[in-house]
Coordinates of C-alpha atoms in Angstrom, one line a residue:
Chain A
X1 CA 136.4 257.3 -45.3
X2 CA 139.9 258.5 -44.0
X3 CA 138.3 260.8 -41.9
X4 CA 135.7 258.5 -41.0
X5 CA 138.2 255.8 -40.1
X6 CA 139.6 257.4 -37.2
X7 CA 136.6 258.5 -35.9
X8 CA 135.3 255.1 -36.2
X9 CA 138.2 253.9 -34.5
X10 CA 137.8 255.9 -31.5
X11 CA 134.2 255.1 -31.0
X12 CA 135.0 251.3 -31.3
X13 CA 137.8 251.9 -28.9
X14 CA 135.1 253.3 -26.6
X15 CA 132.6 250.7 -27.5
X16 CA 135.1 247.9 -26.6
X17 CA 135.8 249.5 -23.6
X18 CA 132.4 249.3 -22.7
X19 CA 132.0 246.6 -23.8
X20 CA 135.1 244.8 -21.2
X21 CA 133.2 246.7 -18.6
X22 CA 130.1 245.3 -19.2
X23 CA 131.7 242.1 -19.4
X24 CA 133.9 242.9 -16.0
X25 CA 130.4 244.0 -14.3
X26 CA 128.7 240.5 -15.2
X27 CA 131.9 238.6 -13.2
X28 CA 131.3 240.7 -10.4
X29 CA 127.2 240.3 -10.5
X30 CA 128.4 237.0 -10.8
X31 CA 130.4 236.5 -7.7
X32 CA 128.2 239.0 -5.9
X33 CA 125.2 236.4 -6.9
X34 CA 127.3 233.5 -5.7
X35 CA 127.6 235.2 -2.5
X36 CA 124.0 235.9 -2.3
X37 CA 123.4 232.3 -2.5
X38 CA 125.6 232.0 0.2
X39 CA 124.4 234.2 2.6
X40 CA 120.6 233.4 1.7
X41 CA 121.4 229.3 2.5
X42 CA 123.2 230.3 5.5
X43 CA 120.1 232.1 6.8
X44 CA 117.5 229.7 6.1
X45 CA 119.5 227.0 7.8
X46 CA 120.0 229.4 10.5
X47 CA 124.4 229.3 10.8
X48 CA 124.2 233.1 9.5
X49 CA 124.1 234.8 13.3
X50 CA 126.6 231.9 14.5
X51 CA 129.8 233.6 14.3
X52 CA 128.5 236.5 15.9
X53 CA 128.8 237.5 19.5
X54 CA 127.2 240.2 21.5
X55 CA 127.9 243.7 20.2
X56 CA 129.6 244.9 23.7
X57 CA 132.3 241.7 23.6
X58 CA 132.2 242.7 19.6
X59 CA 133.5 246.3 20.3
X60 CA 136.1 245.0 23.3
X61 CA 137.9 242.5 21.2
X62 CA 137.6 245.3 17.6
X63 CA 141.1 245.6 16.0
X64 CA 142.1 248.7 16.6
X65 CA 143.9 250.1 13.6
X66 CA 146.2 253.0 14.7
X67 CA 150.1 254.1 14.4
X68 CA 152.2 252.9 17.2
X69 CA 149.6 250.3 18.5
X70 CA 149.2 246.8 18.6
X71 CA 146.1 244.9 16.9
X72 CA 145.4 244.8 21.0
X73 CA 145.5 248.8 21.0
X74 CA 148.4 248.3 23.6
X75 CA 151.7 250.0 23.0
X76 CA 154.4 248.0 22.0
X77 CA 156.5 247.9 25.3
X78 CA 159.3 245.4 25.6
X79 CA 157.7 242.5 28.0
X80 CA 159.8 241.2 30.8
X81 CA 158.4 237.9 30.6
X82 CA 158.2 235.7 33.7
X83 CA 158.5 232.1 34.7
X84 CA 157.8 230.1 38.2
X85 CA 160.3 227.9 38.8
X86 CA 158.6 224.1 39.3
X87 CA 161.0 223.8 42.2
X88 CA 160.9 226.5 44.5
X89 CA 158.2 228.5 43.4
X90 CA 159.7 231.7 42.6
X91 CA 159.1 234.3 40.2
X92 CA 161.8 234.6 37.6
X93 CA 162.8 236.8 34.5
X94 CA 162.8 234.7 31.4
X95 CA 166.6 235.2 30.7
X96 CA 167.3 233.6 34.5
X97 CA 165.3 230.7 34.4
X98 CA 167.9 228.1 32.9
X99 CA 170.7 229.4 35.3
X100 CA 168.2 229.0 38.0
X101 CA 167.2 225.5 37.0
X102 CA 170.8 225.0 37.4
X103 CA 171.4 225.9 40.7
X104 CA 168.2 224.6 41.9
X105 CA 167.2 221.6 40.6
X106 CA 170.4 220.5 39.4
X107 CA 169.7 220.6 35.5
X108 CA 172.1 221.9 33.7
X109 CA 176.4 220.4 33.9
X110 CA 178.2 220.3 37.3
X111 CA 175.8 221.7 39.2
X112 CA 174.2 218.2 40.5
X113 CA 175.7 217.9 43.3
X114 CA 174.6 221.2 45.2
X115 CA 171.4 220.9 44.0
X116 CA 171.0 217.4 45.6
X117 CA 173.0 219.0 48.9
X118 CA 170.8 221.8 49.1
X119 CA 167.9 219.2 48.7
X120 CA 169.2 217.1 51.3
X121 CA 169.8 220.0 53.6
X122 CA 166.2 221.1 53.4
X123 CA 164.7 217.7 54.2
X124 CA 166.9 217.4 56.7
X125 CA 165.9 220.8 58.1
X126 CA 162.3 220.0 57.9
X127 CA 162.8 217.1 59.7
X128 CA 164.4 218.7 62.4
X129 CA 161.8 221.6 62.5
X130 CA 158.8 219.1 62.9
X131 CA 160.9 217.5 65.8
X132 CA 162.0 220.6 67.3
X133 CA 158.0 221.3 67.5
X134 CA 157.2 218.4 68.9
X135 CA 159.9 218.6 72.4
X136 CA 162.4 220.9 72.7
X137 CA 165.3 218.7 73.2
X138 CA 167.0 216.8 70.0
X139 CA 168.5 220.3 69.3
X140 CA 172.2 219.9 70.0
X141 CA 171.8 216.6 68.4
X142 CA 170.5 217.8 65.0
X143 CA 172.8 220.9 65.2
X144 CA 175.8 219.1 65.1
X145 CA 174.7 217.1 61.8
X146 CA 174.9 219.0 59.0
X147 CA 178.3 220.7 60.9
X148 CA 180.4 217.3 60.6
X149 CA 178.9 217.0 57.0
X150 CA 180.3 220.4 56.8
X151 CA 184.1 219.2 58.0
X152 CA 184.0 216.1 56.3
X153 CA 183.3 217.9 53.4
X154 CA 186.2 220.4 53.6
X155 CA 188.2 220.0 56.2
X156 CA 188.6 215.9 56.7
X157 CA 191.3 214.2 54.6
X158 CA 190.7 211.5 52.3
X159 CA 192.1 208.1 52.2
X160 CA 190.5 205.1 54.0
X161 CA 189.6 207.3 57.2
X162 CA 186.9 209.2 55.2
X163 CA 185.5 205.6 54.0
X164 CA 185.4 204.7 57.2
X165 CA 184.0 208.4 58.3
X166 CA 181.3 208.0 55.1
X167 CA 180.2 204.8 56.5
X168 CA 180.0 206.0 59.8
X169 CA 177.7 208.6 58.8
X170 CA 175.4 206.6 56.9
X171 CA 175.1 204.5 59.9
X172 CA 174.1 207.8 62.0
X173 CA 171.8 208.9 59.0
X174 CA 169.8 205.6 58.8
X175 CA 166.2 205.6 59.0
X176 CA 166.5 203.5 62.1
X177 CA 167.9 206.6 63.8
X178 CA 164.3 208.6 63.0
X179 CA 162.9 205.7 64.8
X180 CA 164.9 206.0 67.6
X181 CA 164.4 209.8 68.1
X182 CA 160.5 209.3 67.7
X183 CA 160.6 206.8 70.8
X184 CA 162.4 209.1 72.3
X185 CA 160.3 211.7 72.0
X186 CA 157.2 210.1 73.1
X187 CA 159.1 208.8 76.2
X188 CA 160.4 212.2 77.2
X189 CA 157.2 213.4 77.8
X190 CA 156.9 210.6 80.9
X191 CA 160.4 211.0 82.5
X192 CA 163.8 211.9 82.2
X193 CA 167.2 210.8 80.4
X194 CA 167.1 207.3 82.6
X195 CA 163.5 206.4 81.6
X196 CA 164.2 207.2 78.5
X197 CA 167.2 205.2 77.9
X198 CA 164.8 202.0 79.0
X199 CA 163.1 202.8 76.0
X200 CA 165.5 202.4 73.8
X201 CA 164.9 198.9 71.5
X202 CA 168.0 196.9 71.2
X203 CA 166.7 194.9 68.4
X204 CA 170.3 194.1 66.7
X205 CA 172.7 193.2 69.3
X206 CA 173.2 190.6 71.1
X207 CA 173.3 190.5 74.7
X208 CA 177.2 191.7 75.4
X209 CA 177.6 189.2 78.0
X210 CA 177.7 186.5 75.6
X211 CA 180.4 188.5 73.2
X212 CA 184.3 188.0 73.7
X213 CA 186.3 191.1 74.3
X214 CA 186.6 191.3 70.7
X215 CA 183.6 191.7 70.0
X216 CA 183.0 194.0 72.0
X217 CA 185.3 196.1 71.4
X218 CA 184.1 196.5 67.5
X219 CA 180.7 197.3 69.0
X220 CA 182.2 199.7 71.4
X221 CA 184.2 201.1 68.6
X222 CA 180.7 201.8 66.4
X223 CA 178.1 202.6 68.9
X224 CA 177.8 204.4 71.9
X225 CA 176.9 201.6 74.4
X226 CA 175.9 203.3 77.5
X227 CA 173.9 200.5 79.7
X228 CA 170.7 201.2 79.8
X229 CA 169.8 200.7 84.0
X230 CA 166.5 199.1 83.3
X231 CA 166.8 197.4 80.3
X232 CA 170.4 196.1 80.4
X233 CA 170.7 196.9 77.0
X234 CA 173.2 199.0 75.5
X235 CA 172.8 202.3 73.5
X236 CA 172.8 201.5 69.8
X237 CA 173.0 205.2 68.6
X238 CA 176.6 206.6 67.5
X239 CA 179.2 207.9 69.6
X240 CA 177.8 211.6 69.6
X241 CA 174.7 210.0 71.0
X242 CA 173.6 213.0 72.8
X243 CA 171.6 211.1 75.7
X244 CA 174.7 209.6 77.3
X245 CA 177.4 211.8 78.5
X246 CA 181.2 211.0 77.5
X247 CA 181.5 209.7 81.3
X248 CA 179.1 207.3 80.8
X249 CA 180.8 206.1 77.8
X250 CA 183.7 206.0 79.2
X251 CA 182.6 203.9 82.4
X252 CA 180.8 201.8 80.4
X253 CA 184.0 200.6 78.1
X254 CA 185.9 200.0 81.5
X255 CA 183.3 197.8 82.5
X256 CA 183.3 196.0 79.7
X257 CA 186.6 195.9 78.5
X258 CA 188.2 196.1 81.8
X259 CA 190.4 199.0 83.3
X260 CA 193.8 198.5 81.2
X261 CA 192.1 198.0 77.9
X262 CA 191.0 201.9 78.3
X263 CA 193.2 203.7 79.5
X264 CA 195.6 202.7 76.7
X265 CA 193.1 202.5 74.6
X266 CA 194.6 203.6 71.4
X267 CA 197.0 201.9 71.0
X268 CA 195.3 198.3 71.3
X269 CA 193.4 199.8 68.3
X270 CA 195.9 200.7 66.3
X271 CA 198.0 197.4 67.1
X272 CA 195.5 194.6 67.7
X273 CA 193.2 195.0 65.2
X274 CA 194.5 193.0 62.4
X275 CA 193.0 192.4 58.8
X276 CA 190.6 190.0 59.4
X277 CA 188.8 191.8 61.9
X278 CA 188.8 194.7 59.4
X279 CA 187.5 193.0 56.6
X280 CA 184.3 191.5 58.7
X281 CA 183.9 195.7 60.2
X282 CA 184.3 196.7 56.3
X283 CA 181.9 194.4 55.4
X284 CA 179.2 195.0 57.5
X285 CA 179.6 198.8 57.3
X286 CA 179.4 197.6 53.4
X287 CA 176.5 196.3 53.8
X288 CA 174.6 199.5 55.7
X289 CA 175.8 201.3 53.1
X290 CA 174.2 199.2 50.1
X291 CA 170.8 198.8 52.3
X292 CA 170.3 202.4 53.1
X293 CA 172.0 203.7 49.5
X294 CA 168.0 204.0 48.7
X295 CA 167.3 206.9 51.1
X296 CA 168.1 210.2 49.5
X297 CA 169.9 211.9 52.5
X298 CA 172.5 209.1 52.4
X299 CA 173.2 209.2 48.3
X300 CA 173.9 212.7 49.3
X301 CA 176.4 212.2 52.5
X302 CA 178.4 209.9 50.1
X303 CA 178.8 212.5 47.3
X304 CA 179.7 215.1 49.7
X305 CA 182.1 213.4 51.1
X306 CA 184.0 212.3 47.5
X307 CA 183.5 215.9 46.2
X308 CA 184.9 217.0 49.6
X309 CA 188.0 214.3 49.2
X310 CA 188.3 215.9 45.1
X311 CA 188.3 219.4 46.0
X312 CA 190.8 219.3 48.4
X313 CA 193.3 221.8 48.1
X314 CA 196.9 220.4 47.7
X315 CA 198.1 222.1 51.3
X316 CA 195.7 219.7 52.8
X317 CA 196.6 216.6 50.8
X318 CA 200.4 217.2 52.0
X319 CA 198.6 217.3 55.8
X320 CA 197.2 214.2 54.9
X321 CA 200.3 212.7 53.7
X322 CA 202.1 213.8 57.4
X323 CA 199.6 212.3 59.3
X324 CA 199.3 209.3 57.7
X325 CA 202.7 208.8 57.6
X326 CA 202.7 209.7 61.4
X327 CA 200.1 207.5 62.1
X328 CA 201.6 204.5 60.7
X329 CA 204.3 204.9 63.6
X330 CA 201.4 204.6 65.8
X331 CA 201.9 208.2 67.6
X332 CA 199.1 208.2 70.0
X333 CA 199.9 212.8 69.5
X334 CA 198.7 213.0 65.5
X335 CA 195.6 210.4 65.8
X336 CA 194.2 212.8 68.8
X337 CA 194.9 216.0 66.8
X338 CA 192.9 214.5 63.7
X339 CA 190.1 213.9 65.5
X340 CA 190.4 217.2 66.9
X341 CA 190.3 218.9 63.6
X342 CA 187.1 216.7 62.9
X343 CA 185.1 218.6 65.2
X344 CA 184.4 215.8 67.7
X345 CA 187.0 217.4 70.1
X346 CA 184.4 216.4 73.1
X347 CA 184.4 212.8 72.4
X348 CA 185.7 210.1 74.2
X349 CA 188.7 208.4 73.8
X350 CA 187.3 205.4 71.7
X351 CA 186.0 207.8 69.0
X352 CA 189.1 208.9 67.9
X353 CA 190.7 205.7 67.9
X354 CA 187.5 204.8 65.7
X355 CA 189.3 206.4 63.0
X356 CA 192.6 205.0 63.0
X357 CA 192.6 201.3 62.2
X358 CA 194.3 201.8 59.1
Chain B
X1 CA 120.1 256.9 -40.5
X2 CA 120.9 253.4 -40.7
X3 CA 124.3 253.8 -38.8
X4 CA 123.5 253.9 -35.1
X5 CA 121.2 250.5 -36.0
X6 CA 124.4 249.2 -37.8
X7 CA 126.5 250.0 -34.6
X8 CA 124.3 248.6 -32.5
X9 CA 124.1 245.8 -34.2
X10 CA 127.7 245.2 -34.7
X11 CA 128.2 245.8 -30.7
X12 CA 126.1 242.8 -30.0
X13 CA 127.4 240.9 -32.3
X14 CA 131.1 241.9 -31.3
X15 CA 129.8 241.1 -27.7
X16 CA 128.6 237.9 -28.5
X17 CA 131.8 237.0 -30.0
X18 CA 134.0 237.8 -27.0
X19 CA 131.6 236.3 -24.5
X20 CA 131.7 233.2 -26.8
X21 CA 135.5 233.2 -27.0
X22 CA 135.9 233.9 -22.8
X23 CA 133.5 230.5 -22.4
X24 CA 134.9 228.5 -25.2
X25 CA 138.7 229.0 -23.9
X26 CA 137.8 228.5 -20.2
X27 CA 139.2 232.3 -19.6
X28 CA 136.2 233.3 -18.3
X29 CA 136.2 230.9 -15.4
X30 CA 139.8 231.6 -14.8
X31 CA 139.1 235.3 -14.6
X32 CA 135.9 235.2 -12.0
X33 CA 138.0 232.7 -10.2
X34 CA 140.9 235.1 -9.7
X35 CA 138.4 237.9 -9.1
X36 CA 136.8 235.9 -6.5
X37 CA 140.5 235.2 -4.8
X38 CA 141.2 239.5 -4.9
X39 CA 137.8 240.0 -3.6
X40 CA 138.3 238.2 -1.0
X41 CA 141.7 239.0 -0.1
X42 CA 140.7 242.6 0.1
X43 CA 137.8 242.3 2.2
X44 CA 135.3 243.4 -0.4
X45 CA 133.2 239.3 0.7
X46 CA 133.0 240.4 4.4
X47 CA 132.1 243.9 3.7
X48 CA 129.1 242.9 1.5
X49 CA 128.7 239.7 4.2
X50 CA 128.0 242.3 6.7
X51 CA 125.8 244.6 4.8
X52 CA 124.0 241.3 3.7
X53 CA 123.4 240.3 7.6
X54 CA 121.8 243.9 8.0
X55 CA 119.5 243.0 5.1
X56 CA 118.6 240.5 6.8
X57 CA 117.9 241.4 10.0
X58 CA 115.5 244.3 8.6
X59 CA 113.4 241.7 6.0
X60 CA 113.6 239.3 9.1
X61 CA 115.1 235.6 8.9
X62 CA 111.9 234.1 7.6
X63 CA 111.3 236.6 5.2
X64 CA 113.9 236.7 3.3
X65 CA 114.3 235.7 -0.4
X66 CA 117.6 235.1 -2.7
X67 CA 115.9 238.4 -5.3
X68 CA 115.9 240.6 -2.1
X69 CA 119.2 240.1 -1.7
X70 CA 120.4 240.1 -5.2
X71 CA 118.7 243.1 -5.4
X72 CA 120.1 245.3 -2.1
X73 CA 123.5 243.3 -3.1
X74 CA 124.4 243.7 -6.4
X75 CA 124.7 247.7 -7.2
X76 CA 126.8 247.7 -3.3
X77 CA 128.7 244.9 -5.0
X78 CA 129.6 247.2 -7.7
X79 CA 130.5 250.3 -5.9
X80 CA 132.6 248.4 -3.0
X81 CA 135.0 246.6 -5.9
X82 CA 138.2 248.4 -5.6
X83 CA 139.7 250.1 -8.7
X84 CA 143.0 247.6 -7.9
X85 CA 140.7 244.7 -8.9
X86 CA 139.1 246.3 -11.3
X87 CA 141.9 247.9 -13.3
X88 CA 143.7 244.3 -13.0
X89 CA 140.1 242.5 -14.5
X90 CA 140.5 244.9 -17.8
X91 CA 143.9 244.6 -18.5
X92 CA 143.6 241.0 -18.2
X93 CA 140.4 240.9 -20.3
X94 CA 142.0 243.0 -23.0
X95 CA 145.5 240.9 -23.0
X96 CA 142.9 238.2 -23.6
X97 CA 141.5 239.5 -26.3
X98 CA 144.6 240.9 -28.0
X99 CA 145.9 237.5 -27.9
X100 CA 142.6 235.9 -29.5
X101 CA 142.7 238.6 -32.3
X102 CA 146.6 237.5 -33.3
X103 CA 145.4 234.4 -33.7

């Protein structure tokens, strides 16, 4: 028995053990049954061959299992990925993309304003390219735009003169303007500068016969004014109006406001125009402003011009000081050298008394 | 000699008991379930799935019958289980039964 016992032991260790893999065997049969089941159902209802695609895409799209390779079989470089920017259209590294939303569309903090600029400046380039294409002329019109936005920007002084200078522009950027220049430019092809002139609509003011000397001096102060010889209706377009020569301006205020009046013209401005008058002027120029605040070009003239007035370096501020201090003494020398510094050094008298009611 | 008949006899019996025991606790469904869950985490269902598909295609779609397959399946089945699995079955058969025994 003690011998036996041992002996017995082992063979009922080995009998268990077959017996657990016996019983191990039947729970695989058994889950290898179940998924013959399987398979068998999915063949007689025909999904078997579903999943399956044609043995050449089969091999393309295999993973490939090897060192140093991706499921793709594509080494693992490091990927410079790229995206298009919605705005421009360019192609840009990944890591650029916010800086160049930034600067382009104006998306991130403090960068609105040269986005909207450089938004403005390429409509208003377009603009002039289509009308370049059409005649050849407007050029030296459109050229000097975006330099005065350029000097009220950065050179100009603040104060109530740049108001003024704001409104002023938003006047010359009005979409009644665009009109103008498209008359103009089906005229052109007719005639010349006279002709042209007749074409002009006058469909604001009224006939300057009728206005006192008043009057017409706040015109004369805002428009150009030139008679048209056919019409006998005056230029509406702004004093850098680029059909009418300075002369013609000229002659046309000492017709109008007689000789005197213009030759000391700058003074009568500065004196004579009292608060009243300037309050109907602001007004109206208020009201331009609200009605044309829609078109983008404008929203943009009037934050250049406050960035212009915030950036302004302190040297310049003092400047501004002197010659507004100067010009409250009426000294005919500083209003004439502000208006230089503006840029419109070629205008006529009246345009640099425009700025200096104040 | 009586003794290899006794043997035998007290094999089926043992293996009657343990299969009884595995269905009565419910450990027996636990432990094909977990099988089923290795098997198919290693890949042994869509190795036999694509061997069964080539069965197929040689009996033809019509043809074929659930004895066919149990019959090309099963010993494949077998050999394809890894010894992982298989080593992890036993042990947890035998914990099973060690447990049942203490009782």
């Amino acid at each position: 028995m003690d011998n036996k016992t041992p002996h017995c032991q082992q063979n009922g260790d080995t009998g268990l053990q077959g017996m657990l893999t016996d019983v191990m065997n039947e729970l695989i049969d058994e889950v290898t049954l179940g998924l013959c089941f399987d398979i068998h159902r999915a063949s007689k209802i025909g999904t078997l061959f579903l999943g399956d695609t044609d043995p050449k895409s089969q091999r393309e799209y295999e993973i490939v299992e090897k060192l140093g390779v991706d499921v793709f079989g594509q080494v693992a470089t490091k990927k410079q990925f790229e995206c298009v920017c919605p705005n421009c259209q360019r192609n840009l590294a990944a890591s650029r993309f916010a800086p160049h939303l930034e600067k382009c569309m104006g998306m991130g903090r403090n960068s609105s304003r040269i986005a909207s600029r450089r938004q403005a400046r390429i409509a208003k380039e377009s603009e002039t390219s289509s009308r370049v294409a059409t005649t050849g002329k407007g050029d030296s019109d459109d050229h000097d735009s975006p330099d005065d936005d350029n000097d009220v920007d950065w050179s100009y002084n603040v104060d109530k003169k740049v108001k003024k200078l704001k409104k002023e522009k938003i006047l010359t950027h009005s979409p009644r303007r665009n009109k103008h220049n498209k008359f103009r430019n089906g005229n052109h092809l007719a005639g010349d500068n006279s002709s042209d002139r007749s074409g002009t609509p006058e469909p604001t003011i009224p006939s300057y016969e009728l206005m006192t000397v008043e009057e017409r001096k706040q015109l004369l102060l805002q428009t150009c004014g030139v008679i048209s010889e056919h019409t006998k209706k005056m230029c509406t377009r702004s004093h850098r109006c680029p059909q009418h020569t300075d002369e013609q301006r000229r002659q046309v205020r000492v017709f109008l406001l007689g000789h005197a009046n213009v030759e000391d013209d700058v003074h009568i401005d500065i004196d004579s125009l009292d608060d009243v008058d300037n309050q109907s002027l602001r007004e109206s120029l208020q009201w331009e402003v609200n009605s044309s605040a829609s078109s983008p070009t404008d929203s943009t003239s009037t934050n250049n011009s406050t960035s212009g007035a915030k950036k302004r370096p302190p040297s310049k501020s003092n400047s501004s000081k002197n010659s507004n201090s100067k010009k409250k003494k009426g000294s005919k020398h500083t209003t004439s050298s502000v208006t230089n510094s503006h840029g419109g050094s070629g205008n006529s008298i009246s345009s640099s008394s425009m700025y200096d009611f104040e | 000699m009586a003794d290899p008949q006794d043997r035998k006899l007290k094999d089926a019996q043992m293996r009657a008991t343990i299969n009884q025991k595995l269905v009565e606790t419910g450990e027996r469904e636990r432990l094909k379930e977990l099988l089923r869950t290795r098997l198919i985490e290693c890949g042994w269902r869509d190795q036999l799935k694509a061997h069964c598909k080539e069965v197929v295609k040689e009996k033809g779609l019509e043809h074929i019958t659930v004895d066919d397959l149990v019959q090309e399946i099963t010993p494949k089945g077998r050999a394809l289980v890894p010894d992982d699995v298989k080593k992890e079955l036993l042990q947890r058969i035998r914990t099973f039964l060690a447990e049942q025994s203490n009782i």
